[in-house]
Amino acid sequence: MLFNAQQQLLSQSTVIWWILVQGVVVAVLMSMLWGQTASIFGARHSVAMLVLTHFGGMVSTTSSVVFYPFVASFPPLFTSALATGEGLSGSLAALLGIVQDPGGELGFSVSVFYLICATIMCVSLVAFTFLQYHPWAQEAKTSDEAVDLGRDLDSDEREAEEDTLLTHSSCGSCPRTASASTVTIPSPTASQYEAVSGAEVLRQVWQLLACQWILAAFSFGWLPSTMPYVYKKFSPTDDAEAATARFQTTASIAALILSPLASASTTWFRLYYVRSMTLVLVILALLLLSFSLTSRPTLSNYGHGYLLPLLVHIFYLVGCAYTQTMLYLTLKRRGDIMRSPDFARRVYQWNGLATQVGAMSGTAVAFPLVFWCESLFTT
């Protein structure tokens, strides 16, 4: 048959195998071809490296819309583990870059660097094999966990969580109320869920998807493009370039260490105030953006004024890692309430898509401004 039981042309596991194997192959080919060039219109270009970078980027961009829906079938712990692993993979690559000491004496060859990256991808491949075939993983996947909305939550947290998740219930017999803490909402059956259209599902979760989109737009688009200008305005005039690089490196290293820890903390510490947390992070991002558009930002004339944008930047990146993971877990909880893993898988995929679209839209707006209207950020 052309389609499987879920009416999919390719099963989810098949796509994941494809992505992971492609990642390993790309890294290995990079180790062999990174220095090769080809003549195009009379000039030498690293065609192989550019093409392989494109295929490597495909692995990165498709992972969020494939891996997260896969773990939606598992307990929430697996979502936290995946988010932590994503952060650690970036941390390991950055650590390799620091050890390599670009501009100085190389610690190891470029080929070895890519082979190490291939090894990391192989570890991911082994982990997926375990989840796909090991009896323990299968038992965790098929077990019906008892959903206790009041567990580990005080009354205020419960109300905030339920306001987020249950504002619009798909159960037609449920009273429409602002808070679910005073009513009992029966869980829809599987047949009731099947009757819910995609538009109805989107109506229930669009605010959470918008939060993910906004955070991704700032995290992957606006802030990477504008933070160099912010740090330069807080740097000493006689050492601006070196200080700017130093501040950026400090923020990156701090975020690479703390962001995986923030994602891991969702294993035992979960705040479901995702909309409120998103609002706080957006305010911080807008503050940093205002610094980039201001000729003399607040405290920029003070000797230690650079600590303001540095700490705000680090707090944003770490808070974003925690909030984005909690967005997935909030959607997962909604699926648990509906007793429907299919709901969780669907909205996990939409959330991953919101991340990619947010990153693309943020970059699409920020890059042209920085490239063609740089005076906005330098005067």
mmCIF file of C-alpha atoms in Angstrom:
data_model
loop_
_atom_site.group_PDB
_atom_site.id
_atom_site.type_symbol
_atom_site.label_atom_id
_atom_site.label_comp_id
_atom_site.label_asym_id
_atom_site.label_seq_id
_atom_site.Cartn_x
_atom_site.Cartn_y
_atom_site.Cartn_z
ATOM 1 C CA MET A 1 0.000 0.000 0.000
ATOM 2 C CA LEU A 2 1.137 3.506 -0.753
ATOM 3 C CA PHE A 3 -0.111 4.901 2.572
ATOM 4 C CA ASN A 4 0.237 3.401 6.036
ATOM 5 C CA ALA A 5 -2.512 2.974 8.645
ATOM 6 C CA GLN A 6 -2.261 6.654 9.576
ATOM 7 C CA GLN A 7 -2.678 7.665 5.915
ATOM 8 C CA GLN A 8 0.951 8.783 5.757
ATOM 9 C CA LEU A 9 3.084 8.349 2.672
ATOM 10 C CA LEU A 10 6.084 7.712 4.930
ATOM 11 C CA SER A 11 5.853 6.657 8.539
ATOM 12 C CA GLN A 12 7.232 8.935 11.218
ATOM 13 C CA SER A 13 9.938 6.454 12.177
ATOM 14 C CA THR A 14 11.035 6.132 8.536
ATOM 15 C CA VAL A 15 11.517 9.894 8.275
ATOM 16 C CA ILE A 16 13.519 9.938 11.516
ATOM 17 C CA TRP A 17 15.776 7.133 10.280
ATOM 18 C CA TRP A 18 16.283 9.109 7.082
ATOM 19 C CA ILE A 19 17.152 12.321 8.944
ATOM 20 C CA LEU A 20 19.626 10.679 11.322
ATOM 21 C CA VAL A 21 21.374 8.671 8.621
ATOM 22 C CA GLN A 22 21.558 11.782 6.447
ATOM 23 C CA GLY A 23 23.176 13.653 9.338
ATOM 24 C CA VAL A 24 25.838 10.975 9.750
ATOM 25 C CA VAL A 25 26.540 10.800 6.004
ATOM 26 C CA VAL A 26 26.768 14.592 5.689
ATOM 27 C CA ALA A 27 29.240 14.842 8.577
ATOM 28 C CA VAL A 28 31.418 12.052 7.180
ATOM 29 C CA LEU A 29 31.411 13.579 3.687
ATOM 30 C CA MET A 30 32.251 16.955 5.201
ATOM 31 C CA SER A 31 35.315 15.425 6.833
ATOM 32 C CA MET A 32 36.521 14.272 3.416
ATOM 33 C CA LEU A 33 35.413 17.089 1.096
ATOM 34 C CA TRP A 34 35.561 20.284 3.162
ATOM 35 C CA GLY A 35 38.761 21.424 1.434
ATOM 36 C CA GLN A 36 37.732 20.508 -2.108
ATOM 37 C CA THR A 37 36.911 23.296 -4.564
ATOM 38 C CA ALA A 38 35.461 23.430 -8.055
ATOM 39 C CA SER A 39 35.857 25.969 -10.834
ATOM 40 C CA ILE A 40 32.694 27.964 -11.528
ATOM 41 C CA PHE A 41 32.788 30.872 -13.979
ATOM 42 C CA GLY A 42 36.551 30.986 -13.699
ATOM 43 C CA ALA A 43 36.720 31.101 -9.883
ATOM 44 C CA ARG A 44 37.279 28.386 -7.300
ATOM 45 C CA HIS A 45 34.396 27.717 -4.914
ATOM 46 C CA SER A 46 33.795 25.219 -2.108
ATOM 47 C CA VAL A 47 30.835 23.660 -3.874
ATOM 48 C CA ALA A 48 30.892 20.395 -1.933
ATOM 49 C CA MET A 49 30.970 22.181 1.405
ATOM 50 C CA LEU A 50 28.121 24.519 0.433
ATOM 51 C CA VAL A 51 25.941 21.661 -0.806
ATOM 52 C CA LEU A 52 26.652 19.530 2.248
ATOM 53 C CA THR A 53 25.932 22.497 4.518
ATOM 54 C CA HIS A 54 22.538 22.746 2.843
ATOM 55 C CA PHE A 55 21.786 19.075 3.503
ATOM 56 C CA GLY A 56 23.044 19.432 7.063
ATOM 57 C CA GLY A 57 20.696 22.363 7.521
ATOM 58 C CA MET A 58 17.843 20.166 6.322
ATOM 59 C CA VAL A 59 18.587 17.801 9.205
ATOM 60 C CA SER A 60 18.444 20.659 11.688
ATOM 61 C CA THR A 61 15.275 22.303 10.401
ATOM 62 C CA THR A 62 13.249 19.111 10.013
ATOM 63 C CA SER A 63 14.144 17.706 13.417
ATOM 64 C CA SER A 64 11.746 19.960 15.344
ATOM 65 C CA VAL A 65 8.750 18.936 13.223
ATOM 66 C CA VAL A 66 9.587 15.214 13.357
ATOM 67 C CA PHE A 67 11.389 14.393 16.609
ATOM 68 C CA TYR A 68 8.975 16.186 18.936
ATOM 69 C CA PRO A 69 5.838 14.549 17.477
ATOM 70 C CA PHE A 70 7.594 11.208 17.981
ATOM 71 C CA VAL A 71 8.200 11.787 21.699
ATOM 72 C CA ALA A 72 4.636 13.079 22.118
ATOM 73 C CA SER A 73 3.634 9.418 22.448
ATOM 74 C CA PHE A 74 5.906 9.043 25.478
ATOM 75 C CA PRO A 75 5.587 10.487 29.002
ATOM 76 C CA PRO A 76 6.513 14.189 29.444
ATOM 77 C CA LEU A 77 9.965 13.227 30.734
ATOM 78 C CA PHE A 78 10.951 12.317 27.178
ATOM 79 C CA THR A 79 10.030 15.779 25.891
ATOM 80 C CA SER A 80 12.270 17.369 28.515
ATOM 81 C CA ALA A 81 15.031 14.925 27.595
ATOM 82 C CA LEU A 82 14.762 15.764 23.891
ATOM 83 C CA ALA A 83 14.885 19.510 24.548
ATOM 84 C CA THR A 84 17.895 19.006 26.819
ATOM 85 C CA GLY A 85 19.626 16.871 24.207
ATOM 86 C CA GLU A 86 19.064 19.507 21.543
ATOM 87 C CA GLY A 87 20.695 22.092 23.760
ATOM 88 C CA LEU A 88 23.582 19.791 24.634
ATOM 89 C CA SER A 89 24.287 19.031 20.978
ATOM 90 C CA GLY A 90 24.828 22.736 20.369
ATOM 91 C CA SER A 91 26.911 22.989 23.532
ATOM 92 C CA LEU A 92 29.159 20.113 22.451
ATOM 93 C CA ALA A 93 29.693 21.635 19.007
ATOM 94 C CA ALA A 94 30.520 24.989 20.586
ATOM 95 C CA LEU A 95 32.893 23.304 23.039
ATOM 96 C CA LEU A 96 34.685 21.672 20.131
ATOM 97 C CA GLY A 97 34.979 25.088 18.506
ATOM 98 C CA ILE A 98 36.494 26.568 21.668
ATOM 99 C CA VAL A 99 38.988 23.708 21.963
ATOM 100 C CA GLN A 100 39.829 24.150 18.297
ATOM 101 C CA ASP A 101 40.803 27.791 19.000
ATOM 102 C CA PRO A 102 40.061 29.394 15.601
ATOM 103 C CA GLY A 103 42.763 31.842 14.621
ATOM 104 C CA GLY A 104 45.328 30.078 16.780
ATOM 105 C CA GLU A 105 47.026 26.722 16.594
ATOM 106 C CA LEU A 106 44.413 24.111 15.732
ATOM 107 C CA GLY A 107 43.841 21.464 18.375
ATOM 108 C CA PHE A 108 42.851 18.935 15.717
ATOM 109 C CA SER A 109 42.203 18.900 11.991
ATOM 110 C CA VAL A 110 38.969 19.997 10.345
ATOM 111 C CA SER A 111 38.365 16.408 9.261
ATOM 112 C CA VAL A 112 38.570 15.216 12.857
ATOM 113 C CA PHE A 113 36.097 17.933 13.875
ATOM 114 C CA TYR A 114 33.496 16.684 11.407
ATOM 115 C CA LEU A 115 34.127 13.067 12.369
ATOM 116 C CA ILE A 116 33.426 13.984 15.985
ATOM 117 C CA CYS A 117 30.181 15.598 14.817
ATOM 118 C CA ALA A 118 29.380 12.369 12.964
ATOM 119 C CA THR A 119 29.957 10.475 16.212
ATOM 120 C CA ILE A 120 27.435 12.710 17.974
ATOM 121 C CA MET A 121 24.913 11.921 15.235
ATOM 122 C CA CYS A 122 25.648 8.209 15.691
ATOM 123 C CA VAL A 123 24.806 8.551 19.382
ATOM 124 C CA SER A 124 21.458 10.051 18.357
ATOM 125 C CA LEU A 125 20.948 7.133 15.989
ATOM 126 C CA VAL A 126 21.608 4.632 18.786
ATOM 127 C CA ALA A 127 19.222 6.502 21.099
ATOM 128 C CA PHE A 128 16.440 6.382 18.516
ATOM 129 C CA THR A 129 17.072 2.677 17.949
ATOM 130 C CA PHE A 130 16.625 2.155 21.686
ATOM 131 C CA LEU A 131 13.343 4.083 21.731
ATOM 132 C CA GLN A 132 12.099 2.249 18.674
ATOM 133 C CA TYR A 133 12.873 -1.329 19.662
ATOM 134 C CA HIS A 134 13.770 -1.734 23.338
ATOM 135 C CA PRO A 135 10.973 -3.316 25.425
ATOM 136 C CA TRP A 136 11.371 -0.718 28.183
ATOM 137 C CA ALA A 137 10.810 2.129 25.730
ATOM 138 C CA GLN A 138 7.838 0.360 24.169
ATOM 139 C CA GLU A 139 6.312 -0.184 27.589
ATOM 140 C CA ALA A 140 6.762 3.491 28.435
ATOM 141 C CA LYS A 141 5.161 4.444 25.134
ATOM 142 C CA THR A 142 2.100 2.258 25.492
ATOM 143 C CA SER A 143 1.500 2.714 29.202
ATOM 144 C CA ASP A 144 -1.540 4.762 30.131
ATOM 145 C CA GLU A 145 -0.361 7.295 32.653
ATOM 146 C CA ALA A 146 -2.898 8.573 35.134
ATOM 147 C CA VAL A 147 -3.352 12.273 34.552
ATOM 148 C CA ASP A 148 -3.537 14.205 37.787
ATOM 149 C CA LEU A 149 -3.930 17.897 37.086
ATOM 150 C CA GLY A 150 -3.397 18.808 40.707
ATOM 151 C CA ARG A 151 -0.121 16.940 41.112
ATOM 152 C CA ASP A 152 2.788 19.107 42.227
ATOM 153 C CA LEU A 153 0.738 22.239 41.639
ATOM 154 C CA ASP A 154 -0.654 24.621 44.194
ATOM 155 C CA SER A 155 -4.056 26.139 43.594
ATOM 156 C CA ASP A 156 -2.712 29.214 41.795
ATOM 157 C CA GLU A 157 -0.559 27.172 39.441
ATOM 158 C CA ARG A 158 -3.455 24.832 38.733
ATOM 159 C CA GLU A 159 -5.720 27.718 37.815
ATOM 160 C CA ALA A 160 -3.094 29.255 35.534
ATOM 161 C CA GLU A 161 -2.462 25.929 33.853
ATOM 162 C CA GLU A 162 -6.120 25.152 33.307
ATOM 163 C CA ASP A 163 -6.845 28.663 32.069
ATOM 164 C CA THR A 164 -4.188 28.074 29.436
ATOM 165 C CA LEU A 165 -5.266 24.592 28.483
ATOM 166 C CA LEU A 166 -9.001 24.530 29.005
ATOM 167 C CA THR A 167 -10.262 27.949 27.983
ATOM 168 C CA HIS A 168 -12.053 26.345 25.052
ATOM 169 C CA SER A 169 -13.011 22.755 25.712
ATOM 170 C CA SER A 170 -13.897 20.521 22.811
ATOM 171 C CA CYS A 171 -16.436 18.763 24.996
ATOM 172 C CA GLY A 172 -19.791 20.164 24.001
ATOM 173 C CA SER A 173 -21.441 19.368 27.331
ATOM 174 C CA CYS A 174 -18.875 21.273 29.385
ATOM 175 C CA PRO A 175 -19.834 24.667 30.807
ATOM 176 C CA ARG A 176 -17.932 27.559 29.297
ATOM 177 C CA THR A 177 -16.109 29.232 32.130
ATOM 178 C CA ALA A 178 -12.941 31.228 32.561
ATOM 179 C CA SER A 179 -11.476 28.782 35.053
ATOM 180 C CA ALA A 180 -11.744 25.031 35.235
ATOM 181 C CA SER A 181 -10.962 24.910 38.935
ATOM 182 C CA THR A 182 -14.635 25.028 39.936
ATOM 183 C CA VAL A 183 -16.054 22.543 37.445
ATOM 184 C CA THR A 184 -15.407 18.970 36.452
ATOM 185 C CA ILE A 185 -14.622 18.582 32.786
ATOM 186 C CA PRO A 186 -15.028 15.070 31.435
ATOM 187 C CA SER A 187 -12.316 13.884 29.120
ATOM 188 C CA PRO A 188 -13.416 13.435 25.521
ATOM 189 C CA THR A 189 -13.312 9.941 24.156
ATOM 190 C CA ALA A 190 -11.259 8.978 21.134
ATOM 191 C CA SER A 191 -14.324 9.187 18.903
ATOM 192 C CA GLN A 192 -15.058 12.687 20.167
ATOM 193 C CA TYR A 193 -11.512 13.728 19.354
ATOM 194 C CA GLU A 194 -11.727 12.381 15.830
ATOM 195 C CA ALA A 195 -14.732 14.640 15.282
ATOM 196 C CA VAL A 196 -12.705 17.721 16.160
ATOM 197 C CA SER A 197 -11.523 19.452 13.013
ATOM 198 C CA GLY A 198 -8.072 20.841 12.458
ATOM 199 C CA ALA A 199 -9.519 24.347 12.687
ATOM 200 C CA GLU A 200 -11.000 23.552 16.098
ATOM 201 C CA VAL A 201 -7.686 22.182 17.324
ATOM 202 C CA LEU A 202 -5.911 25.280 16.036
ATOM 203 C CA ARG A 203 -8.445 27.485 17.820
ATOM 204 C CA GLN A 204 -7.542 25.807 21.094
ATOM 205 C CA VAL A 205 -3.767 26.136 20.790
ATOM 206 C CA TRP A 206 -3.114 29.134 18.535
ATOM 207 C CA GLN A 207 -1.988 31.326 21.422
ATOM 208 C CA LEU A 208 0.674 28.804 22.411
ATOM 209 C CA LEU A 209 1.815 28.470 18.796
ATOM 210 C CA ALA A 210 2.019 32.259 18.564
ATOM 211 C CA CYS A 211 4.231 32.297 21.668
ATOM 212 C CA GLN A 212 6.584 29.799 20.051
ATOM 213 C CA TRP A 213 6.625 31.776 16.802
ATOM 214 C CA ILE A 214 7.448 35.057 18.552
ATOM 215 C CA LEU A 215 10.222 33.547 20.673
ATOM 216 C CA ALA A 216 11.781 31.892 17.631
ATOM 217 C CA ALA A 217 11.636 35.139 15.645
ATOM 218 C CA PHE A 218 13.621 36.952 18.320
ATOM 219 C CA SER A 219 15.948 34.062 19.214
ATOM 220 C CA PHE A 220 16.985 33.081 15.686
ATOM 221 C CA GLY A 221 16.340 36.278 13.753
ATOM 222 C CA TRP A 222 16.398 39.606 15.517
ATOM 223 C CA LEU A 223 18.813 39.112 18.394
ATOM 224 C CA PRO A 224 21.617 37.322 16.500
ATOM 225 C CA SER A 225 21.488 40.093 13.887
ATOM 226 C CA THR A 226 21.412 43.067 16.258
ATOM 227 C CA MET A 227 23.319 42.042 19.403
ATOM 228 C CA PRO A 228 26.758 42.840 17.889
ATOM 229 C CA TYR A 229 25.617 46.463 17.543
ATOM 230 C CA VAL A 230 24.330 46.466 21.124
ATOM 231 C CA TYR A 231 27.575 45.181 22.599
ATOM 232 C CA LYS A 232 29.615 47.584 20.495
ATOM 233 C CA LYS A 233 27.713 50.540 21.961
ATOM 234 C CA PHE A 234 28.573 49.342 25.466
ATOM 235 C CA SER A 235 32.246 48.707 24.622
ATOM 236 C CA PRO A 236 35.170 51.063 25.312
ATOM 237 C CA THR A 237 35.808 53.215 22.258
ATOM 238 C CA ASP A 238 39.506 52.339 22.189
ATOM 239 C CA ASP A 239 38.861 48.573 22.185
ATOM 240 C CA ALA A 240 35.386 48.257 20.687
ATOM 241 C CA GLU A 241 35.925 45.310 18.347
ATOM 242 C CA ALA A 242 37.709 43.083 20.863
ATOM 243 C CA ALA A 243 35.272 43.954 23.655
ATOM 244 C CA THR A 244 32.277 43.257 21.417
ATOM 245 C CA ALA A 245 33.637 39.826 20.532
ATOM 246 C CA ARG A 246 34.387 39.146 24.196
ATOM 247 C CA PHE A 247 30.870 40.069 25.326
ATOM 248 C CA GLN A 248 29.274 37.942 22.615
ATOM 249 C CA THR A 249 31.480 34.980 23.468
ATOM 250 C CA THR A 250 30.620 35.297 27.160
ATOM 251 C CA ALA A 251 26.885 35.374 26.449
ATOM 252 C CA SER A 252 27.134 32.422 24.072
ATOM 253 C CA ILE A 253 29.126 30.256 26.476
ATOM 254 C CA ALA A 254 26.816 31.080 29.393
ATOM 255 C CA ALA A 255 23.739 30.273 27.311
ATOM 256 C CA LEU A 256 25.230 27.040 25.976
ATOM 257 C CA ILE A 257 25.862 25.878 29.538
ATOM 258 C CA LEU A 258 22.670 27.129 31.181
ATOM 259 C CA SER A 259 20.101 26.539 28.425
ATOM 260 C CA PRO A 260 20.335 22.714 28.534
ATOM 261 C CA LEU A 261 20.076 22.924 32.320
ATOM 262 C CA ALA A 262 16.957 25.071 31.955
ATOM 263 C CA SER A 263 15.387 22.508 29.634
ATOM 264 C CA ALA A 264 16.389 19.667 31.950
ATOM 265 C CA SER A 265 14.814 21.458 34.917
ATOM 266 C CA THR A 266 11.381 20.975 33.313
ATOM 267 C CA THR A 267 11.701 17.335 34.353
ATOM 268 C CA TRP A 268 10.902 18.237 37.958
ATOM 269 C CA PHE A 269 10.042 21.956 37.975
ATOM 270 C CA ARG A 270 7.232 23.008 35.665
ATOM 271 C CA LEU A 271 5.590 26.398 35.472
ATOM 272 C CA TYR A 272 2.673 26.486 33.077
ATOM 273 C CA TYR A 273 2.520 30.287 32.905
ATOM 274 C CA VAL A 274 3.849 30.073 29.362
ATOM 275 C CA ARG A 275 2.021 33.122 28.047
ATOM 276 C CA SER A 276 3.185 35.271 30.949
ATOM 277 C CA MET A 277 6.751 34.008 30.596
ATOM 278 C CA THR A 278 6.647 34.741 26.868
ATOM 279 C CA LEU A 279 5.499 38.290 27.587
ATOM 280 C CA VAL A 280 8.423 38.838 29.973
ATOM 281 C CA LEU A 281 10.893 37.486 27.421
ATOM 282 C CA VAL A 282 9.454 39.654 24.650
ATOM 283 C CA ILE A 283 9.856 42.724 26.873
ATOM 284 C CA LEU A 284 13.509 41.806 27.444
ATOM 285 C CA ALA A 285 14.047 41.250 23.720
ATOM 286 C CA LEU A 286 12.458 44.606 22.906
ATOM 287 C CA LEU A 287 14.726 46.233 25.490
ATOM 288 C CA LEU A 288 17.774 44.801 23.730
ATOM 289 C CA LEU A 289 16.349 45.844 20.375
ATOM 290 C CA SER A 290 15.872 49.390 21.666
ATOM 291 C CA PHE A 291 19.544 49.424 22.692
ATOM 292 C CA SER A 292 20.524 48.572 19.110
ATOM 293 C CA LEU A 293 18.450 51.471 17.756
ATOM 294 C CA THR A 294 19.652 54.033 20.311
ATOM 295 C CA SER A 295 22.871 55.957 19.839
ATOM 296 C CA ARG A 296 23.595 56.098 23.588
ATOM 297 C CA PRO A 297 21.739 53.326 25.436
ATOM 298 C CA THR A 298 21.145 53.482 29.179
ATOM 299 C CA LEU A 299 24.338 52.888 31.227
ATOM 300 C CA SER A 300 26.483 52.708 28.087
ATOM 301 C CA ASN A 301 28.727 55.476 29.451
ATOM 302 C CA TYR A 302 29.509 53.581 32.656
ATOM 303 C CA GLY A 303 32.522 51.321 32.987
ATOM 304 C CA HIS A 304 30.492 48.244 33.841
ATOM 305 C CA GLY A 305 27.429 49.251 31.859
ATOM 306 C CA TYR A 306 27.974 46.305 29.526
ATOM 307 C CA LEU A 307 26.654 44.042 32.293
ATOM 308 C CA LEU A 308 23.116 45.270 31.589
ATOM 309 C CA PRO A 309 22.795 43.956 28.005
ATOM 310 C CA LEU A 310 24.971 40.950 28.826
ATOM 311 C CA LEU A 311 22.804 39.770 31.722
ATOM 312 C CA VAL A 312 19.563 40.575 29.899
ATOM 313 C CA HIS A 313 20.776 38.636 26.864
ATOM 314 C CA ILE A 314 21.775 35.598 28.931
ATOM 315 C CA PHE A 315 18.531 35.680 30.913
ATOM 316 C CA TYR A 316 16.552 35.857 27.681
ATOM 317 C CA LEU A 317 18.346 32.903 26.085
ATOM 318 C CA VAL A 318 18.068 30.705 29.173
ATOM 319 C CA GLY A 319 14.473 31.732 29.845
ATOM 320 C CA CYS A 320 13.626 31.065 26.221
ATOM 321 C CA ALA A 321 14.991 27.515 26.460
ATOM 322 C CA TYR A 322 12.833 26.854 29.519
ATOM 323 C CA THR A 323 9.710 28.487 28.073
ATOM 324 C CA GLN A 324 9.942 26.761 24.709
ATOM 325 C CA THR A 325 10.234 23.390 26.441
ATOM 326 C CA MET A 326 7.277 24.245 28.662
ATOM 327 C CA LEU A 327 5.245 25.145 25.580
ATOM 328 C CA TYR A 328 5.665 21.570 24.382
ATOM 329 C CA LEU A 329 4.803 20.194 27.808
ATOM 330 C CA THR A 330 1.715 22.404 27.991
ATOM 331 C CA LEU A 331 0.535 21.008 24.678
ATOM 332 C CA LYS A 332 1.360 17.526 25.928
ATOM 333 C CA ARG A 333 -0.776 18.096 29.018
ATOM 334 C CA ARG A 334 -3.637 19.192 26.807
ATOM 335 C CA GLY A 335 -3.356 15.895 24.923
ATOM 336 C CA ASP A 336 -3.369 14.023 28.242
ATOM 337 C CA ILE A 337 -6.525 15.846 29.283
ATOM 338 C CA MET A 338 -8.188 14.776 26.050
ATOM 339 C CA ARG A 339 -6.810 11.238 26.464
ATOM 340 C CA SER A 340 -5.521 11.540 22.904
ATOM 341 C CA PRO A 341 -1.874 10.972 21.924
ATOM 342 C CA ASP A 342 -2.852 11.884 18.356
ATOM 343 C CA PHE A 343 -3.752 15.388 19.509
ATOM 344 C CA ALA A 344 -0.361 15.781 21.190
ATOM 345 C CA ARG A 345 1.479 14.543 18.104
ATOM 346 C CA ARG A 346 -0.410 16.927 15.864
ATOM 347 C CA VAL A 347 0.137 20.031 17.986
ATOM 348 C CA TYR A 348 3.769 19.066 18.647
ATOM 349 C CA GLN A 349 4.296 19.103 14.899
ATOM 350 C CA TRP A 350 2.562 22.458 14.584
ATOM 351 C CA ASN A 351 4.689 23.822 17.408
ATOM 352 C CA GLY A 352 7.844 22.680 15.632
ATOM 353 C CA LEU A 353 6.589 24.314 12.448
ATOM 354 C CA ALA A 354 5.902 27.528 14.379
ATOM 355 C CA THR A 355 9.531 27.477 15.532
ATOM 356 C CA GLN A 356 10.849 27.169 11.988
ATOM 357 C CA VAL A 357 8.460 29.760 10.546
ATOM 358 C CA GLY A 358 9.278 32.146 13.385
ATOM 359 C CA ALA A 359 13.007 31.762 12.817
ATOM 360 C CA MET A 360 12.589 32.290 9.076
ATOM 361 C CA SER A 361 10.323 35.323 9.414
ATOM 362 C CA GLY A 362 12.538 36.945 12.043
ATOM 363 C CA THR A 363 15.591 36.491 9.846
ATOM 364 C CA ALA A 364 13.719 37.652 6.739
ATOM 365 C CA VAL A 365 12.957 40.967 8.448
ATOM 366 C CA ALA A 366 16.183 41.502 10.403
ATOM 367 C CA PHE A 367 18.739 40.570 7.751
ATOM 368 C CA PRO A 368 17.635 43.096 5.076
ATOM 369 C CA LEU A 369 17.539 45.867 7.678
ATOM 370 C CA VAL A 370 21.037 45.075 8.905
ATOM 371 C CA PHE A 371 22.385 44.602 5.388
ATOM 372 C CA TRP A 372 20.835 47.595 3.618
ATOM 373 C CA CYS A 373 19.930 49.918 6.493
ATOM 374 C CA GLU A 374 22.867 49.414 8.819
ATOM 375 C CA SER A 375 22.823 53.090 9.731
ATOM 376 C CA LEU A 376 19.747 52.370 11.857
ATOM 377 C CA PHE A 377 21.969 50.439 14.254
ATOM 378 C CA THR A 378 25.195 52.415 14.059
ATOM 379 C CA THR A 379 24.024 55.981 14.652
#
